[in-house]
């Protein structure tokens, strides 16, 4: 078998393996049962599920005006520092980092 064909087949097998759902029941040959949804974390303890953490901050690429429209006025707008200029807006539950006027990162406070 040519080397290129071998790696193509190996890659397809790997992708198929990763995309195939696995549960204990499917390994035994019975119908798979859906897994229960993870429970929401108690935010008072400072922990978040991945879904909550990423839903709580502005998406990368939004402009400052869009962030302010969607999330309200921040508690603090810190001045730009460095080159390129990085600006921070601090909200109650998260901080948003901007380069120029575009969101580059959002961090949930713990």
Tab-separated table of C-alpha atoms in Angstrom:
chain	number	residue	atom	x	y	z
A	1	UNK	CA	0.000	0.000	0.000
A	2	UNK	CA	1.450	3.423	-0.891
A	3	UNK	CA	2.459	5.529	2.098
A	4	UNK	CA	0.001	8.368	1.275
A	5	UNK	CA	-2.933	5.942	1.080
A	6	UNK	CA	-1.954	4.382	4.415
A	7	UNK	CA	-1.989	7.749	6.201
A	8	UNK	CA	-5.287	8.724	4.559
A	9	UNK	CA	-6.916	5.523	5.784
A	10	UNK	CA	-5.368	5.919	9.239
A	11	UNK	CA	-6.668	9.495	9.479
A	12	UNK	CA	-10.177	8.440	8.413
A	13	UNK	CA	-10.171	5.651	11.008
A	14	UNK	CA	-9.075	8.076	13.719
A	15	UNK	CA	-11.777	10.608	12.803
A	16	UNK	CA	-14.433	7.879	12.720
A	17	UNK	CA	-13.304	6.672	16.149
A	18	UNK	CA	-13.414	10.158	17.629
A	19	UNK	CA	-16.857	10.903	16.195
A	20	UNK	CA	-18.446	7.637	17.337
A	21	UNK	CA	-20.315	8.095	20.648
A	22	UNK	CA	-19.313	5.624	23.308
A	23	UNK	CA	-21.171	4.558	26.416
A	24	UNK	CA	-20.983	1.495	28.608
A	25	UNK	CA	-24.214	0.160	27.123
A	26	UNK	CA	-23.032	0.485	23.517
A	27	UNK	CA	-19.925	-1.529	24.420
A	28	UNK	CA	-22.242	-4.338	25.596
A	29	UNK	CA	-24.190	-4.315	22.334
A	30	UNK	CA	-27.370	-2.706	23.677
A	31	UNK	CA	-28.917	0.579	22.659
A	32	UNK	CA	-27.082	3.628	23.942
A	33	UNK	CA	-28.886	5.780	26.449
A	34	UNK	CA	-28.386	9.530	26.471
A	35	UNK	CA	-26.215	10.936	29.225
A	36	UNK	CA	-27.798	13.437	31.591
A	37	UNK	CA	-26.874	17.074	31.091
A	38	UNK	CA	-24.247	18.351	33.508
A	39	UNK	CA	-25.633	20.247	36.452
A	40	UNK	CA	-25.042	23.977	36.632
A	41	UNK	CA	-22.344	24.999	39.076
A	42	UNK	CA	-23.024	27.169	42.066
A	43	UNK	CA	-21.520	30.513	41.038
A	44	UNK	CA	-21.351	31.629	44.675
A	45	UNK	CA	-18.486	29.163	45.104
A	46	UNK	CA	-16.574	30.814	42.263
A	47	UNK	CA	-16.754	27.880	39.861
A	48	UNK	CA	-18.352	27.870	36.445
A	49	UNK	CA	-19.095	25.242	33.844
A	50	UNK	CA	-17.342	25.784	30.523
A	51	UNK	CA	-20.651	26.683	28.884
A	52	UNK	CA	-21.443	29.355	31.500
A	53	UNK	CA	-17.928	30.760	31.428
A	54	UNK	CA	-17.879	31.360	27.682
A	55	UNK	CA	-21.479	32.569	27.440
A	56	UNK	CA	-20.839	35.226	30.085
A	57	UNK	CA	-18.194	37.209	28.178
A	58	UNK	CA	-18.300	39.166	24.905
A	59	UNK	CA	-17.183	37.297	21.803
A	60	UNK	CA	-13.863	38.026	20.164
A	61	UNK	CA	-14.125	40.582	17.368
A	62	UNK	CA	-16.995	42.636	18.786
A	63	UNK	CA	-16.386	46.374	18.874
A	64	UNK	CA	-16.603	48.495	22.015
A	65	UNK	CA	-19.995	49.924	21.079
A	66	UNK	CA	-21.473	46.426	20.646
A	67	UNK	CA	-20.095	45.304	24.008
A	68	UNK	CA	-21.594	48.325	25.750
A	69	UNK	CA	-24.970	47.761	24.025
A	70	UNK	CA	-25.117	44.073	24.985
A	71	UNK	CA	-23.522	44.112	28.446
A	72	UNK	CA	-24.127	47.657	29.659
A	73	UNK	CA	-21.707	50.263	30.924
A	74	UNK	CA	-18.654	48.708	32.637
A	75	UNK	CA	-17.788	49.480	36.249
A	76	UNK	CA	-14.399	50.781	35.083
A	77	UNK	CA	-12.771	51.658	31.770
A	78	UNK	CA	-9.010	51.515	32.216
A	79	UNK	CA	-6.845	53.581	29.840
A	80	UNK	CA	-5.017	51.944	26.944
A	81	UNK	CA	-1.439	50.809	27.607
A	82	UNK	CA	1.363	49.406	25.451
A	83	UNK	CA	1.870	49.060	21.728
A	84	UNK	CA	-0.471	47.846	20.361
A	85	UNK	CA	-2.725	49.680	22.780
A	86	UNK	CA	-4.674	47.296	25.045
A	87	UNK	CA	-7.726	48.645	26.865
A	88	UNK	CA	-9.512	46.888	29.740
A	89	UNK	CA	-13.142	47.219	30.705
A	90	UNK	CA	-14.045	45.759	34.072
A	91	UNK	CA	-17.562	44.434	34.673
A	92	UNK	CA	-18.918	42.854	37.850
A	93	UNK	CA	-18.357	39.249	36.701
A	94	UNK	CA	-15.734	39.565	33.958
A	95	UNK	CA	-13.056	41.736	32.344
A	96	UNK	CA	-12.875	42.455	28.614
A	97	UNK	CA	-9.599	43.181	26.813
A	98	UNK	CA	-9.605	45.265	23.629
A	99	UNK	CA	-6.937	45.882	21.011
A	100	UNK	CA	-7.811	49.178	19.375
A	101	UNK	CA	-11.613	48.906	19.625
A	102	UNK	CA	-11.989	45.147	19.078
A	103	UNK	CA	-12.482	42.461	21.752
A	104	UNK	CA	-9.473	40.157	21.901
A	105	UNK	CA	-10.248	38.338	25.161
A	106	UNK	CA	-12.756	38.065	27.981
A	107	UNK	CA	-11.991	36.636	31.420
A	108	UNK	CA	-14.560	35.552	34.012
A	109	UNK	CA	-13.683	36.645	37.555
A	110	UNK	CA	-13.380	33.897	40.147
